[in-house]
């Protein structure tokens, strides 16, 4: 059930609080949990920009200890998780300790993973501070670290005790990360709401980037993404079927992101997803009846907001190998989430190697005009 009271959303599995007034509810919840110790996980940026705000606005964290990791995708590693497990052990953390993840998707994925493994699972709360985190990553109980350059290869389903979304944190988020997070909002709209997609096209990414994150348009879009993700996760927590709709653009996106992770020019998750959505839109045109006009509209909208990623055609075999690790195989073929039209996703569409190559060729050669 989704209940909306003063823009606070609650769902049955994990309550999600959204808005300027989330912290009194946070204090009440933490107090009621009676944790034996509280550990706040931050990266260097969220320590500087968000932790002071959190400490000012809450009372329940006065005795909490802070654990800091160097930010960025590299922190989503087993080595980093092991270091945090050791830190928890040294600090005497036990079954009733509480982890607070204060940061973007890297911190919620890593901190959730650490909480899931420590003492076979301790409680944690997500306070997402990036757009990617607020609109997507902090919600849904998927936690993971990367294995080598394979994204999210090792992870657990382990739900947060609650999620507190304080939109003001976005005011200090660097522009490139706001743009990256916006790709997940585009995805969420493309797979959920055709009429919102038509309205979004009147608001190009560059226009959105120039508007205050506190504007009603921004708040409505973030809330729409949160509400949609909640709805999906409540119905299909373990991604048996429905949750796969959230993977639109991600099989390609993860492959691009993984392929470039160790290169000189790593790309942000959202940039990779934006590129992946153009490839998936092409496959949708080929396989599931997405019209040429819709394909062109999606390509044009994404091109206006995101630079094209350089996908080297010579790296196709490596990309295929990475995609085959992406857990979406059936009978030796890759399965994709595609669209029959905006708002109408189709999951589990089998695509051949040649079709996948065509999609990447489309991305590399067809610039929207
Ligand atoms: N678990 C899921 O369901 C899920 C869904 C989508 C994405 N993800 C994961 O999320 C990760 C990407 O998340 P991200 O884009 O938030 O990356 P991130 O956590 O690295 O944050 C982006 C950057 O912004 C900084 N930052 C965050 N909040 C800030 C703030 N308020 N002010 C100033 N700086 C701030 C961080 O320090 C970092 O440098 C990827 O690893 C991706 O796989 C997970």
mmCIF file of C-alpha atoms and ligand atoms in Angstrom:
data_model
loop_
_atom_site.group_PDB
_atom_site.id
_atom_site.type_symbol
_atom_site.label_atom_id
_atom_site.label_comp_id
_atom_site.label_asym_id
_atom_site.label_seq_id
_atom_site.Cartn_x
_atom_site.Cartn_y
_atom_site.Cartn_z
ATOM 1 C CA UNK A 1 0.000 0.000 0.000
ATOM 2 C CA UNK A 2 1.259 3.481 -0.821
ATOM 3 C CA UNK A 3 0.183 6.246 1.506
ATOM 4 C CA UNK A 4 0.990 9.839 0.720
ATOM 5 C CA UNK A 5 0.805 12.237 3.648
ATOM 6 C CA UNK A 6 2.508 15.606 3.259
ATOM 7 C CA UNK A 7 4.639 14.050 0.536
ATOM 8 C CA UNK A 8 5.759 11.232 2.812
ATOM 9 C CA UNK A 9 5.392 7.896 1.051
ATOM 10 C CA UNK A 10 5.099 4.694 2.986
ATOM 11 C CA UNK A 11 4.933 1.225 1.521
ATOM 12 C CA UNK A 12 4.361 -2.069 3.204
ATOM 13 C CA UNK A 13 7.869 -3.560 3.048
ATOM 14 C CA UNK A 14 10.062 -0.572 3.837
ATOM 15 C CA UNK A 15 8.756 2.861 4.741
ATOM 16 C CA UNK A 16 10.061 5.588 2.467
ATOM 17 C CA UNK A 17 9.851 9.120 3.848
ATOM 18 C CA UNK A 18 10.174 11.981 1.402
ATOM 19 C CA UNK A 19 10.275 15.709 1.990
ATOM 20 C CA UNK A 20 11.618 18.549 4.074
ATOM 21 C CA UNK A 21 10.197 17.195 7.303
ATOM 22 C CA UNK A 22 11.640 13.686 7.338
ATOM 23 C CA UNK A 23 13.981 13.990 10.289
ATOM 24 C CA UNK A 24 11.539 13.950 13.220
ATOM 25 C CA UNK A 25 10.282 10.612 11.862
ATOM 26 C CA UNK A 26 13.903 9.472 11.543
ATOM 27 C CA UNK A 27 14.601 10.316 15.183
ATOM 28 C CA UNK A 28 11.471 8.488 16.317
ATOM 29 C CA UNK A 29 12.342 5.382 14.316
ATOM 30 C CA UNK A 30 15.987 5.200 15.435
ATOM 31 C CA UNK A 31 14.944 5.665 19.067
ATOM 32 C CA UNK A 32 12.369 2.897 18.767
ATOM 33 C CA UNK A 33 14.959 0.521 17.290
ATOM 34 C CA UNK A 34 17.156 0.880 20.417
ATOM 35 C CA UNK A 35 20.386 0.083 18.537
ATOM 36 C CA UNK A 36 23.403 -1.000 20.586
ATOM 37 C CA UNK A 37 25.618 1.149 18.346
ATOM 38 C CA UNK A 38 25.137 3.384 15.310
ATOM 39 C CA UNK A 39 27.594 3.590 12.419
ATOM 40 C CA UNK A 40 27.203 6.246 9.730
ATOM 41 C CA UNK A 41 28.808 5.332 6.396
ATOM 42 C CA UNK A 42 29.910 8.314 4.305
ATOM 43 C CA UNK A 43 32.317 9.147 1.503
ATOM 44 C CA UNK A 44 34.532 12.210 1.625
ATOM 45 C CA UNK A 45 31.950 14.387 -0.161
ATOM 46 C CA UNK A 46 28.940 13.353 1.876
ATOM 47 C CA UNK A 47 31.002 13.707 5.053
ATOM 48 C CA UNK A 48 31.680 17.313 4.137
ATOM 49 C CA UNK A 49 28.356 18.331 2.552
ATOM 50 C CA UNK A 50 25.671 16.140 4.123
ATOM 51 C CA UNK A 51 26.845 14.865 7.507
ATOM 52 C CA UNK A 52 26.799 18.310 9.186
ATOM 53 C CA UNK A 53 23.224 18.845 7.929
ATOM 54 C CA UNK A 54 22.162 15.416 9.196
ATOM 55 C CA UNK A 55 23.762 15.988 12.606
ATOM 56 C CA UNK A 56 22.091 19.392 12.884
ATOM 57 C CA UNK A 57 18.674 18.061 12.012
ATOM 58 C CA UNK A 58 18.649 14.899 14.125
ATOM 59 C CA UNK A 59 19.020 14.081 17.797
ATOM 60 C CA UNK A 60 19.328 10.292 17.580
ATOM 61 C CA UNK A 61 22.847 10.248 16.133
ATOM 62 C CA UNK A 62 24.710 12.134 18.855
ATOM 63 C CA UNK A 63 26.825 9.097 19.815
ATOM 64 C CA UNK A 64 27.126 7.573 16.347
ATOM 65 C CA UNK A 65 30.502 6.650 14.913
ATOM 66 C CA UNK A 66 31.430 7.694 11.384
ATOM 67 C CA UNK A 67 32.978 5.296 8.862
ATOM 68 C CA UNK A 68 34.414 6.918 5.741
ATOM 69 C CA UNK A 69 35.333 5.398 2.399
ATOM 70 C CA UNK A 70 36.921 7.045 -0.586
ATOM 71 C CA UNK A 71 34.031 7.762 -2.904
ATOM 72 C CA UNK A 72 33.342 6.491 -6.378
ATOM 73 C CA UNK A 73 32.558 3.164 -8.001
ATOM 74 C CA UNK A 74 35.899 1.691 -6.846
ATOM 75 C CA UNK A 75 34.533 1.635 -3.287
ATOM 76 C CA UNK A 76 32.021 -1.044 -4.312
ATOM 77 C CA UNK A 77 34.607 -3.793 -3.793
ATOM 78 C CA UNK A 78 35.052 -6.827 -1.572
ATOM 79 C CA UNK A 79 38.254 -5.259 -0.223
ATOM 80 C CA UNK A 80 36.358 -2.193 0.909
ATOM 81 C CA UNK A 81 33.564 -4.302 2.410
ATOM 82 C CA UNK A 82 36.129 -6.406 4.282
ATOM 83 C CA UNK A 83 37.753 -3.273 5.682
ATOM 84 C CA UNK A 84 34.355 -2.038 6.906
ATOM 85 C CA UNK A 85 33.531 -5.425 8.469
ATOM 86 C CA UNK A 86 36.847 -5.217 10.342
ATOM 87 C CA UNK A 87 36.088 -1.655 11.442
ATOM 88 C CA UNK A 88 32.678 -2.782 12.755
ATOM 89 C CA UNK A 89 34.294 -5.670 14.606
ATOM 90 C CA UNK A 90 36.967 -3.424 16.151
ATOM 91 C CA UNK A 91 34.271 -1.003 17.255
ATOM 92 C CA UNK A 92 32.333 -3.809 18.965
ATOM 93 C CA UNK A 93 29.340 -3.824 16.590
ATOM 94 C CA UNK A 94 26.866 -6.638 17.220
ATOM 95 C CA UNK A 95 23.514 -8.020 16.025
ATOM 96 C CA UNK A 96 21.571 -4.977 17.164
ATOM 97 C CA UNK A 97 23.905 -2.361 15.731
ATOM 98 C CA UNK A 98 22.558 -0.040 13.076
ATOM 99 C CA UNK A 99 24.254 1.204 9.906
ATOM 100 C CA UNK A 100 23.159 4.512 8.378
ATOM 101 C CA UNK A 101 24.121 4.910 4.719
ATOM 102 C CA UNK A 102 24.538 8.617 4.002
ATOM 103 C CA UNK A 103 25.481 8.994 0.357
ATOM 104 C CA UNK A 104 24.768 8.113 -3.238
ATOM 105 C CA UNK A 105 24.174 4.746 -4.857
ATOM 106 C CA UNK A 106 27.723 3.613 -4.121
ATOM 107 C CA UNK A 107 27.240 4.136 -0.387
ATOM 108 C CA UNK A 108 23.789 2.489 -0.252
ATOM 109 C CA UNK A 109 24.938 -0.500 -2.347
ATOM 110 C CA UNK A 110 28.132 -0.922 -0.299
ATOM 111 C CA UNK A 111 26.669 -0.128 3.124
ATOM 112 C CA UNK A 112 23.677 -2.379 2.477
ATOM 113 C CA UNK A 113 26.045 -5.169 1.426
ATOM 114 C CA UNK A 114 28.159 -4.722 4.554
ATOM 115 C CA UNK A 115 25.034 -4.716 6.758
ATOM 116 C CA UNK A 116 23.696 -7.819 4.980
ATOM 117 C CA UNK A 117 26.893 -9.770 5.636
ATOM 118 C CA UNK A 118 27.843 -8.631 9.135
ATOM 119 C CA UNK A 119 26.599 -11.065 11.802
ATOM 120 C CA UNK A 120 24.409 -12.617 9.057
ATOM 121 C CA UNK A 121 22.503 -9.389 8.638
ATOM 122 C CA UNK A 122 22.157 -6.273 10.746
ATOM 123 C CA UNK A 123 19.732 -3.396 10.250
ATOM 124 C CA UNK A 124 20.466 -0.385 8.134
ATOM 125 C CA UNK A 125 18.770 2.847 7.062
ATOM 126 C CA UNK A 126 19.367 4.613 3.759
ATOM 127 C CA UNK A 127 19.589 8.388 3.577
ATOM 128 C CA UNK A 128 20.333 8.891 -0.123
ATOM 129 C CA UNK A 129 22.043 12.134 -1.023
ATOM 130 C CA UNK A 130 22.458 11.841 -4.821
ATOM 131 C CA UNK A 131 19.672 11.886 -7.386
ATOM 132 C CA UNK A 132 20.601 8.338 -8.422
ATOM 133 C CA UNK A 133 20.223 7.285 -4.797
ATOM 134 C CA UNK A 134 16.994 9.166 -4.135
ATOM 135 C CA UNK A 135 15.198 8.161 -7.319
ATOM 136 C CA UNK A 136 16.435 4.593 -7.534
ATOM 137 C CA UNK A 137 19.438 3.017 -5.823
ATOM 138 C CA UNK A 138 18.442 3.430 -2.176
ATOM 139 C CA UNK A 139 15.075 1.779 -2.747
ATOM 140 C CA UNK A 140 14.387 -1.895 -3.208
ATOM 141 C CA UNK A 141 16.820 -3.839 -1.044
ATOM 142 C CA UNK A 142 19.352 -4.732 -3.742
ATOM 143 C CA UNK A 143 22.854 -4.453 -2.318
ATOM 144 C CA UNK A 144 26.060 -5.335 -4.131
ATOM 145 C CA UNK A 145 29.735 -4.883 -4.783
ATOM 146 C CA UNK A 146 31.547 -5.324 -8.088
ATOM 147 C CA UNK A 147 33.790 -8.313 -8.777
ATOM 148 C CA UNK A 148 36.762 -7.123 -10.808
ATOM 149 C CA UNK A 149 35.085 -5.033 -13.445
ATOM 150 C CA UNK A 150 31.790 -6.960 -13.400
ATOM 151 C CA UNK A 151 29.144 -4.692 -11.943
ATOM 152 C CA UNK A 152 27.120 -5.874 -8.946
ATOM 153 C CA UNK A 153 28.287 -9.474 -9.326
ATOM 154 C CA UNK A 154 28.214 -10.241 -5.595
ATOM 155 C CA UNK A 155 25.298 -9.058 -3.544
ATOM 156 C CA UNK A 156 22.318 -9.707 -1.334
ATOM 157 C CA UNK A 157 18.673 -8.790 -1.210
ATOM 158 C CA UNK A 158 18.549 -7.113 2.199
ATOM 159 C CA UNK A 159 15.955 -4.407 2.746
ATOM 160 C CA UNK A 160 16.663 -1.199 4.605
ATOM 161 C CA UNK A 161 14.666 -0.701 7.791
ATOM 162 C CA UNK A 162 13.579 2.625 6.287
ATOM 163 C CA UNK A 163 14.590 5.172 3.684
ATOM 164 C CA UNK A 164 14.638 8.906 4.348
ATOM 165 C CA UNK A 165 14.757 11.156 1.301
ATOM 166 C CA UNK A 166 15.628 14.778 2.010
ATOM 167 C CA UNK A 167 15.589 16.544 -1.380
ATOM 168 C CA UNK A 168 17.680 19.487 -0.125
ATOM 169 C CA UNK A 169 20.771 17.285 -0.145
ATOM 170 C CA UNK A 170 20.682 17.560 -3.948
ATOM 171 C CA UNK A 171 21.610 21.260 -3.738
ATOM 172 C CA UNK A 172 25.297 20.376 -3.266
ATOM 173 C CA UNK A 173 25.367 17.484 -5.754
ATOM 174 C CA UNK A 174 27.750 18.248 -8.660
ATOM 175 C CA UNK A 175 25.976 18.851 -11.995
ATOM 176 C CA UNK A 176 27.385 15.773 -13.742
ATOM 177 C CA UNK A 177 25.958 13.546 -11.014
ATOM 178 C CA UNK A 178 22.575 15.272 -11.212
ATOM 179 C CA UNK A 179 22.568 14.587 -14.952
ATOM 180 C CA UNK A 180 23.658 10.982 -14.354
ATOM 181 C CA UNK A 181 20.832 10.399 -11.863
ATOM 182 C CA UNK A 182 18.341 11.945 -14.247
ATOM 183 C CA UNK A 183 18.926 9.035 -16.634
ATOM 184 C CA UNK A 184 17.211 6.735 -14.106
ATOM 185 C CA UNK A 185 14.256 9.125 -13.986
ATOM 186 C CA UNK A 186 13.999 8.986 -17.793
ATOM 187 C CA UNK A 187 14.114 5.186 -17.593
ATOM 188 C CA UNK A 188 11.499 5.062 -14.904
ATOM 189 C CA UNK A 189 9.140 7.225 -16.989
ATOM 190 C CA UNK A 190 9.792 5.297 -20.219
ATOM 191 C CA UNK A 191 8.794 2.008 -18.615
ATOM 192 C CA UNK A 192 5.884 3.308 -16.591
ATOM 193 C CA UNK A 193 3.990 6.240 -18.008
ATOM 194 C CA UNK A 194 3.472 7.153 -21.674
ATOM 195 C CA UNK A 195 1.679 10.407 -20.957
ATOM 196 C CA UNK A 196 4.370 11.596 -18.507
ATOM 197 C CA UNK A 197 6.933 10.726 -21.211
ATOM 198 C CA UNK A 198 5.083 12.996 -23.677
ATOM 199 C CA UNK A 199 5.191 15.816 -21.116
ATOM 200 C CA UNK A 200 8.850 15.169 -20.283
ATOM 201 C CA UNK A 201 9.822 15.685 -23.919
ATOM 202 C CA UNK A 202 8.804 19.325 -23.512
ATOM 203 C CA UNK A 203 11.406 19.566 -20.740
ATOM 204 C CA UNK A 204 14.785 18.713 -22.261
ATOM 205 C CA UNK A 205 17.535 17.486 -19.931
ATOM 206 C CA UNK A 206 19.433 20.789 -20.344
ATOM 207 C CA UNK A 207 16.354 22.719 -19.191
ATOM 208 C CA UNK A 208 15.925 20.423 -16.180
ATOM 209 C CA UNK A 209 19.594 20.906 -15.276
ATOM 210 C CA UNK A 210 19.106 24.675 -15.252
ATOM 211 C CA UNK A 211 16.134 24.534 -12.866
ATOM 212 C CA UNK A 212 16.278 24.412 -9.093
ATOM 213 C CA UNK A 213 16.002 20.889 -7.696
ATOM 214 C CA UNK A 214 13.502 22.366 -5.270
ATOM 215 C CA UNK A 215 11.101 23.332 -8.070
ATOM 216 C CA UNK A 216 7.737 21.586 -8.187
ATOM 217 C CA UNK A 217 8.664 19.912 -11.499
ATOM 218 C CA UNK A 218 11.755 18.327 -10.015
ATOM 219 C CA UNK A 219 10.002 17.255 -6.836
ATOM 220 C CA UNK A 220 7.163 15.697 -8.821
ATOM 221 C CA UNK A 221 9.543 13.781 -11.077
ATOM 222 C CA UNK A 222 11.582 12.433 -8.171
ATOM 223 C CA UNK A 223 8.437 11.461 -6.315
ATOM 224 C CA UNK A 224 7.042 9.740 -9.430
ATOM 225 C CA UNK A 225 10.244 7.678 -9.763
ATOM 226 C CA UNK A 226 10.217 6.756 -6.053
ATOM 227 C CA UNK A 227 6.555 5.785 -6.130
ATOM 228 C CA UNK A 228 6.964 3.689 -9.275
ATOM 229 C CA UNK A 229 10.027 1.860 -7.965
ATOM 230 C CA UNK A 230 8.263 1.166 -4.677
ATOM 231 C CA UNK A 231 5.253 -0.223 -6.477
ATOM 232 C CA UNK A 232 7.381 -2.572 -8.549
ATOM 233 C CA UNK A 233 9.520 -3.723 -5.648
ATOM 234 C CA UNK A 234 6.554 -4.423 -3.405
ATOM 235 C CA UNK A 235 5.031 -6.636 -6.114
ATOM 236 C CA UNK A 236 8.229 -8.441 -7.166
ATOM 237 C CA UNK A 237 11.007 -8.000 -4.612
ATOM 238 C CA UNK A 238 13.183 -10.821 -5.956
ATOM 239 C CA UNK A 239 12.929 -9.816 -9.620
ATOM 240 C CA UNK A 240 11.071 -12.884 -10.817
ATOM 241 C CA UNK A 241 9.328 -10.917 -13.563
ATOM 242 C CA UNK A 242 7.872 -7.442 -13.024
ATOM 243 C CA UNK A 243 11.012 -5.937 -11.454
ATOM 244 C CA UNK A 244 12.871 -6.681 -14.679
ATOM 245 C CA UNK A 245 11.143 -3.624 -16.176
ATOM 246 C CA UNK A 246 13.639 -1.545 -14.195
ATOM 247 C CA UNK A 247 16.445 -3.071 -16.273
ATOM 248 C CA UNK A 248 15.510 -1.119 -19.419
ATOM 249 C CA UNK A 249 18.827 0.089 -20.888
ATOM 250 C CA UNK A 250 20.832 -1.579 -18.125
ATOM 251 C CA UNK A 251 22.174 -4.696 -19.855
ATOM 252 C CA UNK A 252 23.938 -2.498 -22.400
ATOM 253 C CA UNK A 253 24.594 0.202 -19.802
ATOM 254 C CA UNK A 254 26.322 -2.148 -17.350
ATOM 255 C CA UNK A 255 28.449 -3.562 -20.183
ATOM 256 C CA UNK A 256 29.566 -0.080 -21.283
ATOM 257 C CA UNK A 257 30.213 0.937 -17.680
ATOM 258 C CA UNK A 258 32.159 -2.269 -16.935
ATOM 259 C CA UNK A 259 34.189 -2.050 -20.150
ATOM 260 C CA UNK A 260 35.240 1.483 -19.303
ATOM 261 C CA UNK A 261 35.654 1.005 -15.550
ATOM 262 C CA UNK A 262 39.380 0.357 -15.729
ATOM 263 C CA UNK A 263 40.041 2.526 -18.742
ATOM 264 C CA UNK A 264 41.382 6.067 -18.751
ATOM 265 C CA UNK A 265 37.902 7.507 -19.125
ATOM 266 C CA UNK A 266 35.420 5.749 -16.810
ATOM 267 C CA UNK A 267 31.822 6.834 -17.304
ATOM 268 C CA UNK A 268 29.121 7.485 -14.753
ATOM 269 C CA UNK A 269 26.357 4.917 -14.239
ATOM 270 C CA UNK A 270 23.682 7.247 -15.614
ATOM 271 C CA UNK A 271 25.734 8.113 -18.700
ATOM 272 C CA UNK A 272 26.078 4.392 -19.403
ATOM 273 C CA UNK A 273 22.355 3.818 -18.840
ATOM 274 C CA UNK A 274 21.510 6.721 -21.186
ATOM 275 C CA UNK A 275 23.600 5.076 -23.929
ATOM 276 C CA UNK A 276 22.063 1.696 -23.073
ATOM 277 C CA UNK A 277 18.540 3.073 -23.451
ATOM 278 C CA UNK A 278 19.258 4.147 -27.040
ATOM 279 C CA UNK A 279 20.475 0.593 -27.821
ATOM 280 C CA UNK A 280 17.463 -0.928 -26.074
ATOM 281 C CA UNK A 281 15.138 1.439 -27.950
ATOM 282 C CA UNK A 282 16.644 0.212 -31.222
ATOM 283 C CA UNK A 283 16.055 -3.420 -30.177
ATOM 284 C CA UNK A 284 12.523 -2.432 -29.183
ATOM 285 C CA UNK A 285 11.943 -1.077 -32.695
ATOM 286 C CA UNK A 286 13.326 -4.303 -34.151
ATOM 287 C CA UNK A 287 11.639 -6.805 -31.842
ATOM 288 C CA UNK A 288 8.668 -5.443 -29.925
ATOM 289 C CA UNK A 289 7.010 -2.952 -32.240
ATOM 290 C CA UNK A 290 8.295 0.367 -30.897
ATOM 291 C CA UNK A 291 7.476 2.815 -33.685
ATOM 292 C CA UNK A 292 10.210 4.593 -35.603
ATOM 293 C CA UNK A 293 8.795 7.898 -34.335
ATOM 294 C CA UNK A 294 9.136 6.754 -30.703
ATOM 295 C CA UNK A 295 12.650 5.414 -31.332
ATOM 296 C CA UNK A 296 13.632 8.756 -32.828
ATOM 297 C CA UNK A 297 12.027 10.709 -29.978
ATOM 298 C CA UNK A 298 13.855 8.659 -27.327
ATOM 299 C CA UNK A 299 17.174 8.964 -29.178
ATOM 300 C CA UNK A 300 16.717 12.704 -29.651
ATOM 301 C CA UNK A 301 15.765 13.347 -26.014
ATOM 302 C CA UNK A 302 18.753 11.392 -24.685
ATOM 303 C CA UNK A 303 21.163 12.914 -27.222
ATOM 304 C CA UNK A 304 20.152 16.396 -26.174
ATOM 305 C CA UNK A 305 21.139 15.647 -22.581
ATOM 306 C CA UNK A 306 24.043 13.203 -22.762
ATOM 307 C CA UNK A 307 27.249 13.044 -24.798
ATOM 308 C CA UNK A 308 27.623 9.884 -26.807
ATOM 309 C CA UNK A 309 29.830 7.287 -25.112
ATOM 310 C CA UNK A 310 32.628 5.999 -27.314
ATOM 311 C CA UNK A 311 31.792 2.317 -27.891
ATOM 312 C CA UNK A 312 34.635 0.732 -29.821
ATOM 313 C CA UNK A 313 33.180 -1.783 -32.342
ATOM 314 C CA UNK A 314 36.352 -3.852 -31.827
ATOM 315 C CA UNK A 315 35.304 -4.416 -28.219
ATOM 316 C CA UNK A 316 32.055 -6.184 -29.217
ATOM 317 C CA UNK A 317 33.182 -9.662 -28.047
ATOM 318 C CA UNK A 318 34.201 -8.257 -24.681
ATOM 319 C CA UNK A 319 30.875 -6.418 -24.343
ATOM 320 C CA UNK A 320 29.016 -9.656 -25.167
ATOM 321 C CA UNK A 321 31.007 -11.499 -22.524
ATOM 322 C CA UNK A 322 30.188 -8.870 -19.912
ATOM 323 C CA UNK A 323 26.500 -8.926 -20.892
ATOM 324 C CA UNK A 324 26.445 -12.708 -20.560
ATOM 325 C CA UNK A 325 27.576 -12.292 -16.947
ATOM 326 C CA UNK A 326 24.661 -9.945 -16.378
ATOM 327 C CA UNK A 327 22.342 -12.742 -15.165
ATOM 328 C CA UNK A 328 19.745 -12.243 -17.884
ATOM 329 C CA UNK A 329 20.552 -15.322 -20.063
ATOM 330 C CA UNK A 330 18.055 -17.925 -21.239
ATOM 331 C CA UNK A 331 18.963 -20.890 -23.471
ATOM 332 C CA UNK A 332 22.275 -19.254 -24.335
ATOM 333 C CA UNK A 333 20.582 -16.052 -25.539
ATOM 334 C CA UNK A 334 20.456 -12.735 -23.778
ATOM 335 C CA UNK A 335 17.146 -11.472 -22.434
ATOM 336 C CA UNK A 336 16.279 -7.814 -22.605
ATOM 337 C CA UNK A 337 13.636 -5.512 -21.234
ATOM 338 C CA UNK A 338 12.270 -3.600 -24.218
ATOM 339 C CA UNK A 339 9.330 -1.324 -24.973
ATOM 340 C CA UNK A 340 6.367 -1.894 -27.252
ATOM 341 C CA UNK A 341 5.667 1.785 -26.708
ATOM 342 C CA UNK A 342 6.605 4.314 -24.047
ATOM 343 C CA UNK A 343 4.926 3.191 -20.824
ATOM 344 C CA UNK A 344 4.521 -0.400 -22.035
ATOM 345 C CA UNK A 345 7.610 -2.510 -21.257
ATOM 346 C CA UNK A 346 8.092 -6.121 -22.370
ATOM 347 C CA UNK A 347 10.425 -8.283 -20.271
ATOM 348 C CA UNK A 348 12.444 -11.367 -21.202
ATOM 349 C CA UNK A 349 12.826 -10.646 -24.931
ATOM 350 C CA UNK A 350 15.483 -12.975 -26.350
ATOM 351 C CA UNK A 351 17.904 -11.258 -28.718
ATOM 352 C CA UNK A 352 20.596 -12.786 -30.891
ATOM 353 C CA UNK A 353 24.230 -11.746 -31.050
ATOM 354 C CA UNK A 354 23.627 -10.156 -34.452
ATOM 355 C CA UNK A 355 20.671 -8.109 -33.181
ATOM 356 C CA UNK A 356 22.773 -6.884 -30.256
ATOM 357 C CA UNK A 357 25.560 -5.942 -32.658
ATOM 358 C CA UNK A 358 23.028 -4.037 -34.784
ATOM 359 C CA UNK A 359 21.846 -2.109 -31.726
ATOM 360 C CA UNK A 360 25.408 -1.034 -30.924
ATOM 361 C CA UNK A 361 25.986 -0.138 -34.600
ATOM 362 C CA UNK A 362 22.804 1.971 -34.474
ATOM 363 C CA UNK A 363 24.161 3.745 -31.395
ATOM 364 C CA UNK A 364 27.556 4.316 -32.998
ATOM 365 C CA UNK A 365 26.352 5.496 -36.386
ATOM 366 C CA UNK A 366 22.946 7.139 -36.058
ATOM 367 C CA UNK A 367 23.129 10.579 -34.554
ATOM 368 C CA UNK A 368 19.730 12.136 -33.992
ATOM 369 C CA UNK A 369 19.243 15.246 -36.071
HETATM 370 N N1 LIG B 1 20.827 -1.009 -5.859
HETATM 371 C C1 LIG B 1 20.148 -0.486 -6.840
HETATM 372 O O1 LIG B 1 18.970 -0.785 -7.041
HETATM 373 C C2 LIG B 1 20.817 0.516 -7.751
HETATM 374 C C3 LIG B 1 20.062 1.228 -8.692
HETATM 375 C C4 LIG B 1 20.701 2.206 -9.478
HETATM 376 C C5 LIG B 1 22.071 2.446 -9.312
HETATM 377 N N2 LIG B 1 22.761 1.714 -8.397
HETATM 378 C C6 LIG B 1 24.216 1.953 -8.206
HETATM 379 O O2 LIG B 1 24.397 3.313 -7.795
HETATM 380 C C7 LIG B 1 25.743 3.687 -8.106
HETATM 381 C C8 LIG B 1 25.740 5.092 -8.651
HETATM 382 O O3 LIG B 1 25.159 5.958 -7.708
HETATM 383 P P1 LIG B 1 25.535 7.516 -7.672
HETATM 384 O O4 LIG B 1 25.451 8.063 -9.030
HETATM 385 O O5 LIG B 1 24.765 8.112 -6.579
HETATM 386 O O6 LIG B 1 27.105 7.475 -7.320
HETATM 387 P P2 LIG B 1 27.916 7.911 -6.015
HETATM 388 O O7 LIG B 1 27.398 7.284 -4.802
HETATM 389 O O8 LIG B 1 29.343 7.682 -6.357
HETATM 390 O O9 LIG B 1 27.625 9.483 -5.906
HETATM 391 C C9 LIG B 1 28.034 10.325 -6.931
HETATM 392 C C10 LIG B 1 29.036 11.386 -6.425
HETATM 393 O O10 LIG B 1 28.299 12.404 -5.785
HETATM 394 C C11 LIG B 1 28.828 12.645 -4.482
HETATM 395 N N3 LIG B 1 27.689 13.059 -3.688
HETATM 396 C C12 LIG B 1 26.611 12.307 -3.337
HETATM 397 N N4 LIG B 1 25.711 13.064 -2.716
HETATM 398 C C13 LIG B 1 26.220 14.311 -2.659
HETATM 399 C C14 LIG B 1 25.739 15.548 -2.156
HETATM 400 N N5 LIG B 1 24.516 15.669 -1.639
HETATM 401 N N6 LIG B 1 26.536 16.630 -2.257
HETATM 402 C C15 LIG B 1 27.758 16.539 -2.842
HETATM 403 N N7 LIG B 1 28.258 15.417 -3.353
HETATM 404 C C16 LIG B 1 27.495 14.305 -3.263
HETATM 405 C C17 LIG B 1 29.496 11.364 -4.088
HETATM 406 O O11 LIG B 1 30.502 11.596 -3.139
HETATM 407 C C18 LIG B 1 30.062 10.908 -5.422
HETATM 408 O O12 LIG B 1 31.283 11.573 -5.680
HETATM 409 C C19 LIG B 1 26.259 2.667 -9.104
HETATM 410 O O13 LIG B 1 27.209 1.848 -8.472
HETATM 411 C C20 LIG B 1 25.029 1.852 -9.468
HETATM 412 O O14 LIG B 1 25.340 0.526 -9.798
HETATM 413 C C21 LIG B 1 22.176 0.783 -7.615
#
